[in-house]
Structure formats: C-alpha cells, structure tokens
Amino acid sequence: MPEQDVRLTQPTLKVLRFLLEKPREGRSGAEMSKATKVGSGTLYPMLARLEAAGWLSSEWEAIDPREAGRPRRRYYKLTALGQNNARAALAELQVAAGEPAWMS
Amino acid sequence: MDVMIAVLIVIVSFAASIAGNMLANELYDQAPSFARWLIDRAVMQLPDDQRDRYREEWVAHLNELPGSLAKLCHALDFNLRAARRVAIEQKRLHSNLNASDERAQEVTMEIIKFGIKLRVAHMVIPLAIRCQFPKIRLLWKMIDKMLDSAFKYRKKYNATPEQMSRWWKQAERLLKENVRTHEPANATKHFR
C-alpha cells in the first residue's frame, strides 16, 4: 500500500472521532453522515482517501440483496494503523487547543 | 369589469394551485427514480472497476434517508461533488501505484544487471587468466560498457525485466557458441 497524504481537515477529524467511539464495529457511510453531519459530497472522497492510505478498511454487509430487498451497505472501520494515527491526531489537536488531554 | 377581472384572477389562481399541487406530487413521486438516475450518472465519472461498488453503496445510502427530498439532495451531492472527488482520489492512488511499480521494475533491472555481470565475470575472467590477458580491469570495464548500452536500449524499447532476462539468455548462448567455435578445447572446461 503506497503511503498517501491524509489531510486532517475538520470533517475528517469528526469522522475519525466517530469511528474511534467503537473502533471494532463497521459503520456505513449513511451512519457517519448522520452522526457527524458531514455531507456525502465530502464524506465519500474522504473515505476513499483514508482507505487508500490504509487507515480504513471496508467490507460489504453480509446479506443477500435479493432476499433483503435492498442493496448491501458498505461498512468502514479503522485499521490498527488508522486507530493509532487517529488517536495521535486527536490528542495533538487537544493539546494545541489548550484542552487537557485527560479530559477526552 | 373589475368584478370580471377579480373572478378571472380567482379562477386562474385556483387552477394554478391545483396544477402546482399535482406537479409537486408528481415530482415527489418521481424523486426516488430521479435520485437513482442521478447516481447512475454520477458513477459514470468513476473508473470502470469502481462503478458497481459505488452505485450499490450510494443507493444503499439513499435507502437509509427519510423522505424523497433528502434522497434527492444527497443524490445531487453524489452527482455534483462526491463522484468527481472520488475519481480524483482513485486517479491519484493509481498514479502512486504506477510510480511504485516503475521503481520496483528499476530495482529488478539493477538486480538482473548485477546477475549478468557476475555470470559474465564467471565466464570471462577464467578465460582471461588462462590466456594470461594482462588487464582484467580493462576487461571488466568493457563488460560494464556493453551492459550499460544494452540497458539503454531497454529504456528506448520499454523492455520488461522478463524480456531482458530472455535477451541475456540468448546473448549468453551466442557468446558460449562463439567461444566454442574459436577455442573448442576450452569450451568444455569453462562453460559446462
């Protein structure tokens, strides 16, 4: 996996914070968009970038779309690299903002 | 006259409100299929191998939204922003992969080149010692030059490492054949 530049913008940090709440659970794009209020036009390019950088992994929902009568969701979750980097980025931000790190 | 105009205005506004209401209902009913059409158009901006994935993912996203208007707004967002920007990310990823492929090919070439040098040395140096050729370093420089020019051609013809290996095997066979022809007695000793 090539090393990619991950721009840590405000929406990216929101999404990372949301994913860090339950890092072992996969979250769909719709869930993320609803929880973080990040629009789909910003969310999906960001997810593609984070996935390319190895911070996220994604997989299809384990259902048969014909039986379920709806398309499968794509679930995203943080990789070990993503968890470490996201925690570091959020901690750095808290220190920079003057908020004590232990209050997170 | 004024009464007539007033009645006309009432009739026209009544008809317009009914027509507007019908149009709004029609649009509301058609919104999901229009949203679906927008997504189909959006994924056309993506690379071929990504279209099915994002079509299914984005339609699933729309299904989770309440109301036709929200679906339409998100579909517009997918069409106007998401697809174009995901396509840019995919393009960037592929160009990075190509760059790393190119680098890997360069490294492979250098390894092949080094292997060829060792094999040439293994063939030529014993021969030079046997013939008491005084300048082995000069011989080594000649080998170096020969290989450099061969690898320059690789770039010109965009040859792959496999093609270069094949080329070297042919060259080696010819070289052995030439040595055999000139010094048949030594061929068995040095090259078998």
Short mmCIF file of C-alpha atoms in Angstrom, two decimals:
data_model
loop_
_atom_site.label_atom_id
_atom_site.label_comp_id
_atom_site.label_asym_id
_atom_site.label_seq_id
_atom_site.Cartn_x
_atom_site.Cartn_y
_atom_site.Cartn_z
CA MET A 1 0.00 0.00 0.00
CA PRO A 2 1.59 3.28 -1.01
CA GLU A 3 1.92 5.98 1.59
CA GLN A 4 -0.74 8.62 0.97
CA ASP A 5 -1.14 12.13 2.21
CA VAL A 6 -4.05 12.25 4.68
CA ARG A 7 -5.36 15.77 5.05
CA LEU A 8 -6.71 16.08 8.56
CA THR A 9 -9.48 18.57 7.95
CA GLN A 10 -12.29 19.29 10.40
CA PRO A 11 -14.74 16.83 8.73
CA THR A 12 -12.01 14.15 8.66
CA LEU A 13 -11.37 14.58 12.38
CA LYS A 14 -15.11 14.38 13.07
CA VAL A 15 -15.37 11.11 11.17
CA LEU A 16 -12.24 9.69 12.83
CA ARG A 17 -13.59 10.63 16.26
CA PHE A 18 -16.89 8.93 15.43
CA LEU A 19 -15.15 5.76 14.22
CA LEU A 20 -12.94 5.72 17.31
CA GLU A 21 -16.01 5.51 19.56
CA LYS A 22 -16.44 1.86 18.53
CA PRO A 23 -13.33 1.00 16.53
CA ARG A 24 -14.20 -2.67 16.11
CA GLU A 25 -17.63 -2.00 14.65
CA GLY A 26 -18.12 -1.26 10.98
CA ARG A 27 -20.05 1.92 10.18
CA SER A 28 -21.87 2.71 6.97
CA GLY A 29 -21.50 6.00 5.12
CA ALA A 30 -25.10 6.94 5.96
CA GLU A 31 -24.48 6.39 9.70
CA MET A 32 -21.34 8.50 9.57
CA SER A 33 -23.02 11.25 7.60
CA LYS A 34 -25.95 11.35 10.03
CA ALA A 35 -23.80 11.33 13.18
CA THR A 36 -21.15 13.80 12.05
CA LYS A 37 -23.29 16.00 9.76
CA VAL A 38 -20.67 15.66 7.04
CA GLY A 39 -22.30 15.78 3.60
CA SER A 40 -21.93 12.86 1.22
CA GLY A 41 -20.01 15.03 -1.25
CA THR A 42 -17.26 15.43 1.35
CA LEU A 43 -17.61 12.10 3.13
CA TYR A 44 -17.02 9.60 0.33
CA PRO A 45 -13.90 11.20 -1.18
CA MET A 46 -12.52 11.37 2.38
CA LEU A 47 -13.31 7.68 2.98
CA ALA A 48 -11.64 6.78 -0.33
CA ARG A 49 -8.54 8.75 0.72
CA LEU A 50 -8.38 7.19 4.19
CA GLU A 51 -8.87 3.72 2.72
CA ALA A 52 -6.10 4.30 0.18
CA ALA A 53 -3.80 5.43 2.98
CA GLY A 54 -4.51 2.23 4.92
CA TRP A 55 -6.30 3.98 7.80
CA LEU A 56 -9.64 2.36 7.00
CA SER A 57 -10.78 -0.99 5.74
CA SER A 58 -14.20 -1.65 4.27
CA GLU A 59 -16.37 -4.65 3.59
CA TRP A 60 -19.86 -5.38 2.30
CA GLU A 61 -22.71 -6.12 4.65
CA ALA A 62 -23.20 -9.89 4.88
CA ILE A 63 -26.68 -10.11 3.36
CA ASP A 64 -28.17 -11.28 0.10
CA PRO A 65 -29.57 -8.12 -1.53
CA ARG A 66 -32.31 -10.14 -3.30
CA GLU A 67 -33.54 -11.72 -0.11
CA ALA A 68 -33.25 -8.50 1.87
CA GLY A 69 -34.88 -6.48 -0.91
CA ARG A 70 -32.33 -3.69 -0.60
CA PRO A 71 -28.73 -3.04 -1.65
CA ARG A 72 -25.88 -4.01 0.68
CA ARG A 73 -24.27 -1.38 2.86
CA ARG A 74 -20.54 -0.88 2.81
CA TYR A 75 -19.10 -0.91 6.33
CA TYR A 76 -15.94 1.00 7.20
CA LYS A 77 -13.75 0.53 10.25
CA LEU A 78 -10.39 1.76 11.40
CA THR A 79 -7.32 -0.42 10.88
CA ALA A 80 -4.66 -0.67 13.60
CA LEU A 81 -2.67 1.99 11.74
CA GLY A 82 -5.76 4.16 11.46
CA GLN A 83 -6.55 3.82 15.18
CA ASN A 84 -3.03 4.81 16.21
CA ASN A 85 -2.85 7.73 13.79
CA ALA A 86 -6.36 8.96 14.57
CA ARG A 87 -5.71 8.88 18.35
CA ALA A 88 -2.43 10.71 17.85
CA ALA A 89 -4.03 13.34 15.61
CA LEU A 90 -6.93 13.96 18.00
CA ALA A 91 -4.61 14.11 21.03
CA GLU A 92 -2.37 16.58 19.21
CA LEU A 93 -5.37 18.72 18.43
CA GLN A 94 -6.48 18.76 22.05
CA VAL A 95 -3.02 19.80 23.22
CA ALA A 96 -2.89 22.50 20.54
CA ALA A 97 -6.30 23.79 21.58
CA GLY A 98 -5.16 24.02 25.19
CA GLU A 99 -7.65 21.42 26.38
CA PRO A 100 -6.18 18.92 28.86
CA ALA A 101 -5.62 15.57 27.14
CA TRP A 102 -7.01 13.58 30.08
CA MET A 103 -10.41 15.19 29.67
CA SER A 104 -11.13 13.39 26.39
CA MET B 1 -65.23 44.93 -15.48
CA ASP B 2 -63.40 44.90 -12.14
CA VAL B 3 -65.59 42.04 -10.96
CA MET B 4 -64.78 40.07 -14.09
CA ILE B 5 -61.04 40.56 -13.55
CA ALA B 6 -61.36 39.56 -9.90
CA VAL B 7 -63.26 36.37 -10.83
CA LEU B 8 -60.68 35.59 -13.52
CA ILE B 9 -57.84 36.03 -11.03
CA VAL B 10 -59.57 33.70 -8.54
CA ILE B 11 -60.16 31.06 -11.24
CA VAL B 12 -56.59 31.27 -12.56
CA SER B 13 -55.05 31.12 -9.09
CA PHE B 14 -57.27 28.16 -8.19
CA ALA B 15 -56.28 26.32 -11.36
CA ALA B 16 -52.61 27.21 -10.80
CA SER B 17 -52.70 25.93 -7.23
CA ILE B 18 -54.27 22.64 -8.37
CA ALA B 19 -51.74 22.30 -11.19
CA GLY B 20 -48.88 23.21 -8.86
CA ASN B 21 -50.05 20.70 -6.31
CA MET B 22 -50.32 17.98 -8.95
CA LEU B 23 -46.88 18.85 -10.28
CA ALA B 24 -45.39 18.78 -6.77
CA ASN B 25 -46.99 15.39 -6.08
CA GLU B 26 -45.73 14.09 -9.40
CA LEU B 27 -42.20 15.35 -8.69
CA TYR B 28 -42.33 13.90 -5.16
CA ASP B 29 -43.35 10.51 -6.58
CA GLN B 30 -40.66 10.69 -9.24
CA ALA B 31 -37.93 11.92 -6.88
CA PRO B 32 -36.57 8.45 -5.92
CA SER B 33 -36.22 7.37 -9.55
CA PHE B 34 -34.69 10.75 -10.42
CA ALA B 35 -32.27 10.31 -7.50
CA ARG B 36 -31.38 6.86 -8.81
CA TRP B 37 -30.80 8.35 -12.27
CA LEU B 38 -28.51 10.99 -10.73
CA ILE B 39 -26.46 8.25 -9.04
CA ASP B 40 -26.20 6.29 -12.29
CA ARG B 41 -24.89 9.46 -13.93
CA ALA B 42 -22.55 10.13 -11.00
CA VAL B 43 -20.84 6.73 -11.09
CA MET B 44 -20.10 7.21 -14.80
CA GLN B 45 -17.44 9.70 -13.67
CA LEU B 46 -15.60 6.93 -11.77
CA PRO B 47 -13.10 4.39 -13.13
CA ASP B 48 -14.79 1.27 -14.61
CA ASP B 49 -13.76 -1.05 -11.80
CA GLN B 50 -15.22 1.22 -9.12
CA ARG B 51 -18.66 1.91 -10.62
CA ASP B 52 -20.58 -1.12 -9.34
CA ARG B 53 -19.17 -0.70 -5.85
CA TYR B 54 -20.14 2.95 -5.50
CA ARG B 55 -23.50 2.52 -7.25
CA GLU B 56 -24.55 -0.11 -4.69
CA GLU B 57 -23.04 1.80 -1.76
CA TRP B 58 -24.68 5.09 -2.66
CA VAL B 59 -28.07 3.57 -3.43
CA ALA B 60 -27.90 1.86 -0.02
CA HIS B 61 -27.07 5.26 1.48
CA LEU B 62 -30.13 6.83 -0.18
CA ASN B 63 -32.34 3.99 1.09
CA GLU B 64 -31.45 4.89 4.66
CA LEU B 65 -32.59 8.50 4.25
CA PRO B 66 -36.11 9.54 5.23
CA GLY B 67 -38.20 11.38 2.62
CA SER B 68 -37.85 11.93 -1.08
CA LEU B 69 -36.41 15.42 -0.78
CA ALA B 70 -33.46 14.26 1.36
CA LYS B 71 -32.81 11.46 -1.14
CA LEU B 72 -32.81 13.97 -3.98
CA CYS B 73 -30.45 16.37 -2.18
CA HIS B 74 -27.95 13.61 -1.36
CA ALA B 75 -28.17 12.23 -4.91
CA LEU B 76 -27.33 15.70 -6.21
CA ASP B 77 -24.39 15.86 -3.80
CA PHE B 78 -23.17 12.46 -5.05
CA ASN B 79 -23.53 13.65 -8.62
CA LEU B 80 -22.03 17.11 -8.31
CA ARG B 81 -19.28 16.59 -5.74
CA ALA B 82 -18.67 13.06 -4.43
CA ALA B 83 -18.19 11.26 -7.76
CA ARG B 84 -15.76 13.81 -9.17
CA ARG B 85 -13.69 13.90 -5.99
CA VAL B 86 -13.67 10.12 -5.51
CA ALA B 87 -12.50 9.85 -9.15
CA ILE B 88 -9.63 12.26 -8.37
CA GLU B 89 -8.64 10.18 -5.31
CA GLN B 90 -8.71 6.97 -7.37
CA LYS B 91 -6.60 8.60 -10.08
CA ARG B 92 -4.08 9.77 -7.50
CA LEU B 93 -3.93 6.28 -5.99
CA HIS B 94 -3.34 4.69 -9.39
CA SER B 95 -0.61 7.16 -10.30
CA ASN B 96 1.13 6.37 -6.99
CA LEU B 97 0.82 2.66 -7.70
CA ASN B 98 2.29 3.18 -11.18
CA ALA B 99 5.20 5.12 -9.70
CA SER B 100 5.92 2.35 -7.20
CA ASP B 101 5.61 -0.27 -9.99
CA GLU B 102 8.15 1.68 -12.03
CA ARG B 103 10.52 1.85 -9.07
CA ALA B 104 10.14 -1.90 -8.47
CA GLN B 105 10.94 -2.52 -12.13
CA GLU B 106 14.06 -0.34 -11.90
CA VAL B 107 15.27 -2.30 -8.85
CA THR B 108 14.57 -5.61 -10.62
CA MET B 109 16.56 -4.37 -13.61
CA GLU B 110 19.52 -3.47 -11.42
CA ILE B 111 19.43 -6.93 -9.85
CA ILE B 112 19.30 -8.56 -13.30
CA LYS B 113 22.18 -6.35 -14.44
CA PHE B 114 24.27 -7.36 -11.44
CA GLY B 115 23.43 -11.04 -12.06
CA ILE B 116 24.52 -10.72 -15.69
CA LYS B 117 27.80 -9.08 -14.64
CA LEU B 118 28.55 -11.93 -12.26
CA ARG B 119 27.79 -14.51 -14.93
CA VAL B 120 29.95 -12.69 -17.49
CA ALA B 121 32.74 -12.43 -14.95
CA HIS B 122 32.38 -16.13 -14.21
CA MET B 123 32.84 -16.88 -17.92
CA VAL B 124 35.38 -14.30 -18.99
CA ILE B 125 37.76 -13.97 -16.06
CA PRO B 126 38.85 -17.66 -16.01
CA LEU B 127 39.35 -17.39 -19.75
CA ALA B 128 41.42 -14.21 -19.35
CA ILE B 129 43.54 -15.84 -16.65
CA ARG B 130 44.06 -18.89 -18.79
CA CYS B 131 45.04 -16.78 -21.82
CA GLN B 132 47.16 -14.60 -19.49
CA PHE B 133 45.31 -11.46 -20.51
CA PRO B 134 47.18 -8.74 -18.60
CA LYS B 135 44.41 -6.22 -17.93
CA ILE B 136 41.46 -7.86 -16.23
CA ARG B 137 40.20 -4.46 -15.00
CA LEU B 138 40.07 -3.26 -18.59
CA LEU B 139 38.05 -6.34 -19.44
CA TRP B 140 35.66 -5.56 -16.58
CA LYS B 141 35.21 -2.01 -17.91
CA MET B 142 34.35 -3.39 -21.32
CA ILE B 143 31.72 -5.65 -19.81
CA ASP B 144 30.33 -2.68 -17.90
CA LYS B 145 30.06 -0.57 -21.07
CA MET B 146 28.46 -3.37 -23.02
CA LEU B 147 25.80 -3.83 -20.35
CA ASP B 148 25.16 -0.12 -20.00
CA SER B 149 24.47 0.24 -23.70
CA ALA B 150 22.23 -2.85 -23.61
CA PHE B 151 20.21 -1.38 -20.75
CA LYS B 152 19.93 1.94 -22.55
CA TYR B 153 18.13 0.08 -25.31
CA ARG B 154 15.79 -1.33 -22.67
CA LYS B 155 14.52 2.16 -21.95
CA LYS B 156 14.23 3.00 -25.62
CA TYR B 157 12.12 -0.08 -26.36
CA ASN B 158 10.44 -0.11 -22.93
CA ALA B 159 11.52 -3.72 -22.36
CA THR B 160 10.31 -5.59 -19.29
CA PRO B 161 12.68 -7.42 -16.88
CA GLU B 162 11.42 -10.74 -18.36
CA GLN B 163 12.36 -9.62 -21.88
CA MET B 164 15.81 -8.53 -20.66
CA SER B 165 16.38 -11.91 -18.98
CA ARG B 166 15.34 -13.66 -22.19
CA TRP B 167 17.65 -11.38 -24.17
CA TRP B 168 20.52 -12.20 -21.84
CA LYS B 169 19.96 -15.97 -22.15
CA GLN B 170 20.14 -15.65 -25.94
CA ALA B 171 23.25 -13.46 -25.72
CA GLU B 172 24.89 -15.91 -23.33
CA ARG B 173 24.19 -18.83 -25.67
CA LEU B 174 25.71 -16.92 -28.59
CA LEU B 175 28.75 -15.93 -26.54
CA LYS B 176 29.33 -19.52 -25.49
CA GLU B 177 28.87 -20.64 -29.07
CA ASN B 178 31.45 -18.11 -30.28
CA VAL B 179 33.97 -19.16 -27.66
CA ARG B 180 33.38 -22.79 -28.53
CA THR B 181 33.98 -22.05 -32.20
CA HIS B 182 37.24 -20.24 -31.52
CA GLU B 183 38.57 -22.38 -28.73
CA PRO B 184 36.75 -25.67 -28.76
CA ALA B 185 39.21 -27.18 -26.33
CA ASN B 186 38.43 -24.66 -23.60
CA ALA B 187 34.69 -24.68 -24.05
CA THR B 188 34.12 -27.89 -22.15
CA LYS B 189 36.41 -26.81 -19.39
CA HIS B 190 34.93 -23.38 -18.75
CA PHE B 191 31.30 -23.44 -19.78
CA ARG B 192 29.82 -26.81 -18.92
#
